[in-house]
Short mmCIF file of C-alpha atoms and ligand atoms in Angstrom, two decimals:
data_model
loop_
_atom_site.label_atom_id
_atom_site.label_comp_id
_atom_site.label_asym_id
_atom_site.label_seq_id
_atom_site.Cartn_x
_atom_site.Cartn_y
_atom_site.Cartn_z
CA MET A 1 -28.77 10.09 -18.07
CA SER A 2 -29.10 13.21 -20.05
CA PRO A 3 -25.72 14.98 -20.80
CA PHE A 4 -27.40 18.25 -19.79
CA ALA A 5 -28.77 17.13 -16.38
CA GLY A 6 -27.68 19.66 -13.73
CA ARG A 7 -25.23 21.49 -16.10
CA ARG A 8 -25.33 25.26 -16.18
CA ILE A 9 -25.63 26.75 -19.59
CA VAL A 10 -25.51 30.37 -20.55
CA LEU A 11 -27.63 30.65 -23.67
CA ALA A 12 -26.23 33.77 -25.49
CA VAL A 13 -28.63 35.13 -28.05
CA SER A 14 -27.62 37.66 -30.46
CA GLY A 15 -29.76 39.74 -32.97
CA GLY A 16 -30.69 37.89 -36.06
CA ILE A 17 -34.01 36.62 -37.34
CA ALA A 18 -32.84 33.06 -36.17
CA ALA A 19 -33.24 34.39 -32.57
CA TYR A 20 -36.73 32.85 -32.53
CA LYS A 21 -35.16 29.38 -32.97
CA ALA A 22 -33.09 29.92 -29.81
CA VAL A 23 -36.41 29.73 -27.94
CA GLU A 24 -36.85 26.15 -29.04
CA VAL A 25 -33.17 25.34 -28.11
CA CYS A 26 -33.72 26.98 -24.77
CA ARG A 27 -36.85 24.86 -24.15
CA ARG A 28 -35.12 21.59 -25.17
CA LEU A 29 -32.12 22.20 -22.90
CA VAL A 30 -34.43 22.90 -19.90
CA ASP A 31 -36.47 19.78 -20.67
CA ALA A 32 -33.22 17.85 -20.72
CA GLY A 33 -32.39 18.99 -17.22
CA ALA A 34 -30.04 21.89 -17.84
CA HIS A 35 -30.02 25.12 -15.80
CA VAL A 36 -30.34 27.70 -18.59
CA VAL A 37 -29.42 31.37 -18.07
CA PRO A 38 -30.34 33.45 -21.21
CA VAL A 39 -28.21 36.46 -22.14
CA LEU A 40 -29.63 38.68 -24.76
CA THR A 41 -27.99 41.39 -26.75
CA GLU A 42 -30.00 44.64 -27.45
CA ALA A 43 -30.51 43.59 -31.02
CA ALA A 44 -31.87 40.05 -30.03
CA ARG A 45 -34.71 41.77 -28.11
CA ARG A 46 -35.89 43.36 -31.41
CA PHE A 47 -36.53 39.91 -32.65
CA VAL A 48 -37.70 37.93 -29.57
CA GLY A 49 -38.88 39.53 -26.29
CA GLU A 50 -36.92 38.79 -23.18
CA ILE A 51 -40.23 37.66 -21.43
CA THR A 52 -40.31 34.65 -23.77
CA PHE A 53 -36.77 33.49 -22.64
CA SER A 54 -37.38 34.48 -18.91
CA ALA A 55 -40.60 32.30 -18.98
CA LEU A 56 -38.94 29.29 -20.53
CA ALA A 57 -35.41 29.32 -19.01
CA SER A 58 -34.27 28.55 -15.48
CA GLU A 59 -33.60 32.20 -14.64
CA ARG A 60 -34.76 35.44 -15.96
CA ALA A 61 -33.04 36.79 -19.02
CA ARG A 62 -30.01 39.06 -18.52
CA LEU A 63 -29.64 42.18 -20.82
CA SER A 64 -26.96 44.37 -19.51
CA LEU A 65 -23.67 44.77 -17.57
CA PHE A 66 -25.32 47.31 -15.45
CA GLU A 67 -28.78 46.24 -14.46
CA ASP A 68 -28.54 44.58 -11.23
CA ASP A 69 -26.76 44.35 -7.79
CA ASP A 70 -23.98 42.24 -9.14
CA PRO A 71 -21.26 44.69 -10.17
CA ILE A 72 -19.47 42.04 -12.31
CA PRO A 73 -22.35 39.92 -13.81
CA HIS A 74 -20.15 38.85 -16.80
CA VAL A 75 -17.56 37.40 -14.46
CA THR A 76 -20.13 35.66 -12.42
CA LEU A 77 -21.84 34.30 -15.37
CA GLY A 78 -18.70 33.16 -16.97
CA ARG A 79 -17.29 31.55 -13.85
CA GLN A 80 -20.46 29.60 -13.14
CA ALA A 81 -21.16 28.35 -16.48
CA ASP A 82 -20.42 24.75 -17.60
CA LEU A 83 -21.01 25.89 -21.20
CA ILE A 84 -21.72 28.97 -23.12
CA LEU A 85 -23.93 28.38 -26.26
CA VAL A 86 -24.10 31.36 -28.65
CA CYS A 87 -27.27 30.82 -30.66
CA PRO A 88 -27.60 32.45 -33.05
CA ALA A 89 -24.25 34.07 -33.50
CA THR A 90 -24.20 37.10 -35.79
CA ALA A 91 -21.13 38.32 -37.74
CA ARG A 92 -20.75 41.11 -35.23
CA VAL A 93 -20.66 38.80 -32.11
CA ILE A 94 -18.29 36.42 -33.90
CA GLY A 95 -16.04 39.33 -34.88
CA SER A 96 -16.01 40.88 -31.36
CA TYR A 97 -15.39 37.52 -29.74
CA ALA A 98 -12.49 36.72 -32.18
CA ALA A 99 -11.01 40.22 -31.40
CA GLY A 100 -11.46 39.87 -27.67
CA LEU A 101 -13.87 42.81 -27.38
CA SER A 102 -16.36 43.06 -24.67
CA GLU A 103 -19.05 45.40 -26.08
CA ASP A 104 -21.96 44.28 -23.98
CA LEU A 105 -22.84 41.59 -21.41
CA LEU A 106 -22.84 38.77 -23.95
CA GLY A 107 -19.41 39.78 -25.29
CA ALA A 108 -17.92 40.37 -21.85
CA THR A 109 -19.17 36.97 -20.64
CA LEU A 110 -17.53 35.30 -23.55
CA ILE A 111 -14.17 36.81 -22.70
CA ALA A 112 -14.67 36.23 -18.97
CA THR A 113 -15.26 32.49 -19.09
CA ARG A 114 -12.98 29.45 -19.18
CA ALA A 115 -16.02 27.14 -19.92
CA PRO A 116 -16.24 25.54 -23.41
CA VAL A 117 -18.02 27.72 -25.87
CA VAL A 118 -20.19 26.69 -28.79
CA VAL A 119 -20.93 29.15 -31.50
CA CYS A 120 -23.84 28.68 -33.91
CA PRO A 121 -23.57 31.28 -36.81
CA ALA A 122 -26.62 32.39 -38.67
CA MET A 123 -26.60 35.10 -41.35
CA HIS A 124 -27.13 35.83 -44.97
CA THR A 125 -24.87 33.91 -47.45
CA GLU A 126 -22.89 36.92 -48.51
CA MET A 127 -22.03 37.66 -44.92
CA TRP A 128 -21.21 34.09 -44.06
CA GLU A 129 -18.96 33.74 -47.06
CA HIS A 130 -17.18 37.02 -46.44
CA PRO A 131 -13.47 36.44 -45.90
CA ALA A 132 -13.54 38.52 -42.67
CA VAL A 133 -16.26 36.32 -41.18
CA GLN A 134 -14.56 33.10 -42.41
CA ASP A 135 -11.20 34.30 -40.86
CA ASN A 136 -12.90 35.02 -37.54
CA VAL A 137 -14.62 31.59 -37.53
CA ARG A 138 -11.38 29.86 -38.29
CA LEU A 139 -9.71 31.75 -35.45
CA LEU A 140 -12.25 30.70 -32.98
CA ASP A 141 -12.04 27.16 -34.15
CA GLU A 142 -8.19 27.22 -33.67
CA ARG A 143 -8.67 28.35 -30.09
CA GLY A 144 -10.89 25.44 -29.32
CA VAL A 145 -14.37 26.96 -29.78
CA THR A 146 -16.83 24.66 -31.27
CA VAL A 147 -18.45 26.14 -34.40
CA VAL A 148 -21.69 24.59 -35.53
CA ALA A 149 -21.65 25.33 -39.26
CA PRO A 150 -24.79 26.89 -40.64
CA GLU A 151 -26.89 24.88 -43.22
CA GLU A 152 -28.25 25.77 -46.62
CA GLY A 153 -31.85 26.67 -46.71
CA ARG A 154 -34.31 29.55 -46.52
CA LEU A 155 -33.06 32.74 -45.09
CA ALA A 156 -34.83 36.03 -44.18
CA GLY A 157 -36.37 38.02 -46.92
CA GLY A 158 -37.17 34.93 -48.99
CA ASP A 159 -33.54 34.33 -49.92
CA VAL A 160 -32.13 30.68 -50.16
CA GLY A 161 -28.55 29.83 -49.52
CA ALA A 162 -25.76 28.94 -46.97
CA GLY A 163 -26.15 30.76 -43.64
CA ARG A 164 -29.25 29.37 -42.04
CA LEU A 165 -28.95 28.33 -38.40
CA ALA A 166 -28.20 24.66 -37.87
CA ALA A 167 -31.00 22.44 -36.82
CA PRO A 168 -31.69 22.33 -33.01
CA GLU A 169 -30.62 18.59 -33.08
CA SER A 170 -27.13 19.49 -34.44
CA ILE A 171 -26.86 22.36 -31.90
CA LEU A 172 -27.83 20.19 -28.90
CA ALA A 173 -25.39 17.36 -30.08
CA ALA A 174 -22.48 19.90 -30.33
CA ALA A 175 -23.32 21.28 -26.90
CA ALA A 176 -23.53 17.77 -25.31
CA GLU A 177 -20.05 17.04 -26.90
CA ALA A 178 -18.48 20.32 -25.81
CA LEU A 179 -19.86 19.73 -22.19
CA ALA A 180 -18.30 16.12 -22.09
CA ALA A 181 -15.02 17.42 -23.46
CA GLY A 182 -14.98 20.36 -20.99
CA ALA A 183 -15.62 17.91 -18.11
CA GLN A 184 -12.59 15.78 -19.30
CA ALA A 185 -10.31 18.82 -19.73
CA SER A 186 -11.26 20.04 -16.23
CA THR A 187 -9.98 16.73 -14.80
CA ARG A 188 -6.53 18.45 -14.79
CA ASP A 189 -4.88 15.04 -14.51
CA MET A 190 -1.48 16.42 -15.76
CA VAL A 191 -0.84 19.02 -13.06
CA GLY A 192 2.92 18.87 -12.09
CA LEU A 193 3.97 17.02 -15.29
CA ARG A 194 6.62 18.39 -17.70
CA VAL A 195 5.33 17.73 -21.22
CA LEU A 196 7.37 18.15 -24.45
CA VAL A 197 5.56 18.22 -27.81
CA THR A 198 6.93 18.57 -31.36
CA ALA A 199 4.75 19.90 -34.27
CA GLY A 200 5.00 20.72 -37.91
CA GLY A 201 7.12 19.58 -40.80
CA THR A 202 10.84 20.22 -40.85
CA ARG A 203 12.52 22.17 -43.62
CA GLU A 204 15.94 20.93 -44.82
CA PRO A 205 17.85 23.43 -46.88
CA ILE A 206 18.93 22.73 -50.49
CA ASP A 207 20.30 26.29 -50.78
CA PRO A 208 19.48 29.58 -49.02
CA VAL A 209 16.05 29.85 -50.68
CA ARG A 210 14.93 26.28 -51.30
CA PHE A 211 14.33 23.32 -48.95
CA VAL A 212 13.09 19.71 -48.75
CA GLY A 213 9.75 19.73 -46.77
CA ASN A 214 6.46 18.14 -46.29
CA ARG A 215 2.75 18.85 -45.97
CA SER A 216 2.46 18.85 -42.22
CA SER A 217 0.51 21.79 -40.84
CA GLY A 218 1.29 21.35 -37.23
CA LYS A 219 -2.41 21.38 -36.16
CA GLN A 220 -2.22 17.92 -34.47
CA GLY A 221 0.81 18.75 -32.47
CA TYR A 222 -0.57 22.14 -31.38
CA ALA A 223 -3.80 20.40 -30.37
CA VAL A 224 -1.77 17.95 -28.16
CA ALA A 225 0.10 20.82 -26.58
CA ILE A 226 -3.04 22.91 -25.90
CA GLU A 227 -4.82 19.86 -24.46
CA ALA A 228 -1.89 18.96 -22.12
CA ALA A 229 -1.83 22.60 -20.85
CA ALA A 230 -5.53 22.55 -20.26
CA ARG A 231 -5.03 19.43 -18.15
CA GLY A 232 -2.51 21.37 -16.03
CA ALA A 233 0.87 20.18 -17.55
CA LYS A 234 3.86 22.54 -18.02
CA VAL A 235 4.18 22.31 -21.70
CA THR A 236 7.00 23.17 -24.12
CA LEU A 237 6.24 23.06 -27.84
CA VAL A 238 9.11 22.65 -30.37
CA ALA A 239 7.44 23.71 -33.65
CA THR A 240 8.29 24.60 -37.29
CA VAL A 241 5.15 26.71 -37.66
CA ARG A 242 3.43 29.41 -35.57
CA ARG A 243 -0.26 29.10 -34.67
CA PRO A 244 -2.36 30.60 -31.88
CA LEU A 245 -1.27 29.28 -28.39
CA PRO A 246 -2.14 30.03 -24.78
CA GLU A 247 0.47 32.22 -23.04
CA SER A 248 1.33 29.41 -20.61
CA ILE A 249 2.91 27.28 -23.32
CA GLU A 250 6.64 27.77 -24.03
CA LEU A 251 7.13 27.95 -27.82
CA VAL A 252 10.48 27.11 -29.46
CA LEU A 253 10.48 27.69 -33.14
CA VAL A 254 12.84 25.51 -35.21
CA GLU A 255 13.38 24.79 -38.81
CA THR A 256 15.48 21.56 -39.42
CA ALA A 257 15.46 18.14 -37.92
CA GLU A 258 18.84 18.88 -36.36
CA GLU A 259 17.46 22.00 -34.73
CA MET A 260 14.39 20.08 -33.55
CA ARG A 261 16.55 17.39 -32.07
CA ALA A 262 18.75 19.96 -30.14
CA ALA A 263 15.72 21.87 -28.83
CA THR A 264 14.09 18.58 -27.67
CA VAL A 265 17.20 16.97 -26.11
CA ASP A 266 18.11 20.26 -24.41
CA ARG A 267 14.74 20.23 -22.58
CA LEU A 268 15.06 16.71 -21.16
CA PRO A 269 14.21 15.04 -18.78
CA ALA A 270 10.33 15.10 -19.42
CA ASP A 271 7.51 13.13 -18.05
CA VAL A 272 5.91 12.94 -21.41
CA VAL A 273 7.12 13.55 -24.99
CA VAL A 274 4.76 13.52 -27.88
CA MET A 275 6.72 13.65 -31.28
CA ALA A 276 3.84 14.77 -33.46
CA ALA A 277 6.18 16.59 -35.86
CA ALA A 278 6.69 15.25 -39.30
CA VAL A 279 10.50 15.21 -39.17
CA ALA A 280 12.30 14.73 -42.51
CA ASP A 281 14.07 11.41 -42.81
CA TYR A 282 16.61 12.82 -45.24
CA ARG A 283 18.26 16.10 -45.81
CA PRO A 284 20.50 17.41 -48.59
CA THR A 285 24.06 16.24 -47.89
CA ALA A 286 25.71 19.53 -48.67
CA PRO A 287 23.40 22.50 -48.88
CA ALA A 288 24.64 25.20 -51.32
CA LEU A 289 25.78 28.40 -49.69
CA ASP A 290 24.52 30.46 -52.64
CA LYS A 291 21.36 30.11 -54.60
CA ILE A 292 21.72 27.34 -57.19
CA LYS A 293 21.46 28.80 -60.70
CA LYS A 294 19.31 27.41 -63.45
CA THR A 295 21.49 25.70 -66.10
CA GLY A 296 18.82 23.73 -68.01
CA GLU A 297 20.67 20.48 -67.23
CA ALA A 298 19.20 17.74 -65.16
CA ARG A 299 20.34 17.96 -61.38
CA THR A 300 20.65 15.45 -58.73
CA ILE A 301 20.48 16.30 -54.95
CA SER A 302 22.42 13.97 -52.65
CA LEU A 303 20.52 13.12 -49.47
CA GLU A 304 21.69 11.82 -46.17
CA PRO A 305 19.59 10.53 -43.24
CA THR A 306 18.65 12.93 -40.47
CA PRO A 307 19.02 12.03 -36.75
CA ASP A 308 15.95 10.01 -35.72
CA ILE A 309 14.87 11.96 -32.58
CA LEU A 310 12.13 9.59 -31.50
CA ALA A 311 14.47 6.50 -31.69
CA GLU A 312 17.13 8.50 -29.73
CA LEU A 313 14.61 9.34 -27.00
CA GLY A 314 13.36 5.73 -27.05
CA CYS A 315 16.71 4.40 -25.92
CA GLY A 316 17.80 7.38 -23.73
CA GLY A 317 15.79 6.72 -20.48
CA GLU A 318 15.11 10.41 -19.96
CA VAL A 319 11.40 10.24 -20.92
CA GLY A 320 8.65 8.80 -18.87
CA THR A 321 6.12 8.12 -21.67
CA LEU A 322 7.17 8.40 -25.15
CA VAL A 323 4.59 8.90 -27.94
CA GLY A 324 5.37 8.81 -31.67
CA PHE A 325 3.19 9.41 -34.85
CA ALA A 326 3.24 7.41 -37.90
CA ALA A 327 1.80 8.91 -41.16
CA GLU A 328 1.39 6.14 -43.57
CA THR A 329 -0.15 5.71 -46.98
CA SER A 330 -0.06 1.91 -47.25
CA ASP A 331 0.21 -1.11 -44.99
CA VAL A 332 -0.76 1.39 -42.36
CA LEU A 333 -0.89 -0.84 -39.30
CA ALA A 334 1.91 -3.22 -40.17
CA ASN A 335 4.29 -0.32 -40.71
CA ALA A 336 3.33 1.34 -37.46
CA GLU A 337 3.75 -1.92 -35.56
CA ALA A 338 7.27 -2.15 -36.77
CA LYS A 339 7.91 1.53 -35.96
CA LEU A 340 6.61 1.08 -32.46
CA ARG A 341 9.25 -1.68 -31.83
CA ALA A 342 12.01 -0.05 -33.77
CA LYS A 343 11.78 3.32 -31.96
CA GLY A 344 11.13 2.09 -28.38
CA ALA A 345 8.05 4.28 -28.04
CA ASP A 346 5.22 3.47 -25.59
CA LEU A 347 2.54 4.59 -27.99
CA ILE A 348 2.37 5.20 -31.74
CA VAL A 349 -0.51 7.29 -33.12
CA VAL A 350 -1.08 5.93 -36.65
CA ASN A 351 -2.84 7.93 -39.26
CA ASP A 352 -3.56 7.04 -42.87
CA VAL A 353 -2.69 10.41 -44.52
CA SER A 354 -4.25 9.33 -47.82
CA ALA A 355 -7.77 9.04 -46.17
CA PRO A 356 -10.21 11.86 -46.98
CA SER A 357 -10.57 14.42 -44.09
CA ALA A 358 -7.67 13.02 -42.13
CA GLY A 359 -4.01 13.87 -41.72
CA PHE A 360 -2.09 16.89 -43.17
CA ASP A 361 -3.72 20.29 -42.96
CA HIS A 362 -7.23 18.98 -42.16
CA ASP A 363 -8.99 20.09 -38.88
CA THR A 364 -10.14 16.50 -38.40
CA ASN A 365 -8.21 13.21 -38.01
CA GLU A 366 -8.90 9.53 -37.76
CA VAL A 367 -6.23 7.40 -36.00
CA VAL A 368 -5.39 4.23 -34.42
CA LEU A 369 -3.49 4.18 -31.16
CA LEU A 370 -1.10 1.30 -30.91
CA ALA A 371 0.42 0.74 -27.43
CA ALA A 372 3.57 -1.22 -26.66
CA THR A 373 1.40 -3.36 -24.34
CA GLY A 374 -0.47 -4.58 -27.40
CA ASP A 375 -3.55 -2.37 -26.86
CA ARG A 376 -5.14 -1.01 -29.95
CA THR A 377 -7.78 1.75 -29.88
CA THR A 378 -9.39 3.24 -32.96
CA VAL A 379 -10.39 6.95 -32.79
CA PRO A 380 -12.93 7.57 -35.63
CA LEU A 381 -13.00 10.68 -37.62
CA THR A 382 -13.17 13.65 -35.14
CA SER A 383 -11.51 16.96 -34.31
CA LYS A 384 -7.75 17.02 -33.86
CA ARG A 385 -8.46 18.28 -30.31
CA ASP A 386 -10.44 15.09 -29.67
CA VAL A 387 -7.53 13.01 -31.00
CA ALA A 388 -5.27 14.86 -28.63
CA ARG A 389 -7.60 14.03 -25.65
CA ALA A 390 -7.57 10.28 -26.68
CA VAL A 391 -3.71 10.24 -26.87
CA LEU A 392 -3.37 11.94 -23.46
CA ASP A 393 -5.92 9.53 -21.93
CA HIS A 394 -3.63 6.72 -23.07
CA VAL A 395 -0.66 8.47 -21.66
CA ALA A 396 -2.41 8.77 -18.26
CA THR A 397 -3.18 4.97 -18.49
CA HIS A 398 0.46 4.28 -19.31
CA ARG A 399 1.65 6.41 -16.39
CA ALA A 400 -0.73 4.75 -14.02
CA ALA A 401 0.63 1.29 -14.95
CA HIS A 402 4.28 2.25 -14.38
O1 C5P B 501 10.10 6.84 -39.28
P1 C5P B 501 9.02 7.93 -39.40
O2 C5P B 501 9.48 9.16 -39.90
O3 C5P B 501 7.77 7.33 -40.16
O4 C5P B 501 8.53 8.08 -37.91
C1 C5P B 501 7.62 8.92 -37.54
C2 C5P B 501 7.75 9.28 -35.99
O5 C5P B 501 9.18 9.45 -35.75
C3 C5P B 501 7.22 10.62 -35.63
O6 C5P B 501 6.75 10.59 -34.24
C4 C5P B 501 8.28 11.63 -35.86
O7 C5P B 501 8.23 12.78 -35.07
C5 C5P B 501 9.51 10.82 -35.41
N1 C5P B 501 10.72 11.04 -36.24
C6 C5P B 501 11.86 11.58 -35.53
N2 C5P B 501 13.06 11.90 -36.17
C7 C5P B 501 13.10 11.53 -37.51
C8 C5P B 501 11.96 11.05 -38.25
C9 C5P B 501 10.84 10.82 -37.55
O8 C5P B 501 11.76 11.78 -34.32
N3 C5P B 501 14.19 11.87 -38.09
#
């Protein structure tokens, strides 16, 4: 069956030359069985007439917050939508959405919805590459918005470069994926559960200004926390880094392994604990109280083991389902199997951090889920949010079996 059959999609069209391509996207969505409601900005209407969209879509095109009987059209559109597809998205629309501004019907609908949103930027290369636009796009991406990157090619005015609207096939594929993910998230299968997640790399002081650290960005742990909250869990995130987070998640910022241990153990019992943090295995034995001076001599820093939080939770009996991560660079699966047993976890998420586009600081990841039951699931290269979904699907299976 078509992924679009019976799904309600708000097609939000903003004012760029690529607006004419939204007509084709509209037609294909309707052909695939979607119920499409077009929302046009004033500028979009300078490029394509509203009649074109009204004729091809499932309902007439909407143009303004104040045009009809519904006093709150943005809330109605936002609530009823299964997906909002912004195609094309101009720099202005991307900026207003990132800033939470509701300048017109399209902007207000984006802020008023809880449906998944797919944004398809299209603009001239200089605008696309401007740091302000790139920052806004990154912010939207971090908030879980799907951004369909523009392609290189012919632009308005005969120019050639990056910024051309993605091909309709790519846009439809992203829309189908976002719809499927939205349907999963809306299962809210974690309502009533207490979930504890750790994220980021710990910092172990050498002296007041230096530390032993690692390359973890915290992105995967944040994605797990956000996904668990979207499924209805009450989430506490113990993290070493600050990133955008929904209000409903309790954030506890820590720095060292010892602080992470205390914050985590303090919040037990929990139904689910996901230890996504890259906790240092060793810390300087005796951090200096004053900054260590340069002497020109070689120096040795003595290290001692940190508390292994995962192993401690694994034998404590206060956690329903315990998930650990294993960042490996060699003998990936064998090492992870050993870790699963040694730490008493129910699931280990294994990632080969030496693989391209996976692991530290990337927005994508590629993992294998090793369950204590012997189950093994490969999650091919995908977004960290998708990896979070796969992990929590496994958690649900584990809970159902116990
Ligand atoms: O042993 P290793 O550090 O590779 O194990 C990784 C897993 O163990 C991760 O889930 C990490 O959060 C957790 N861990 C821990 N305490 C440590 C070291 C790692 O909880 N001291």
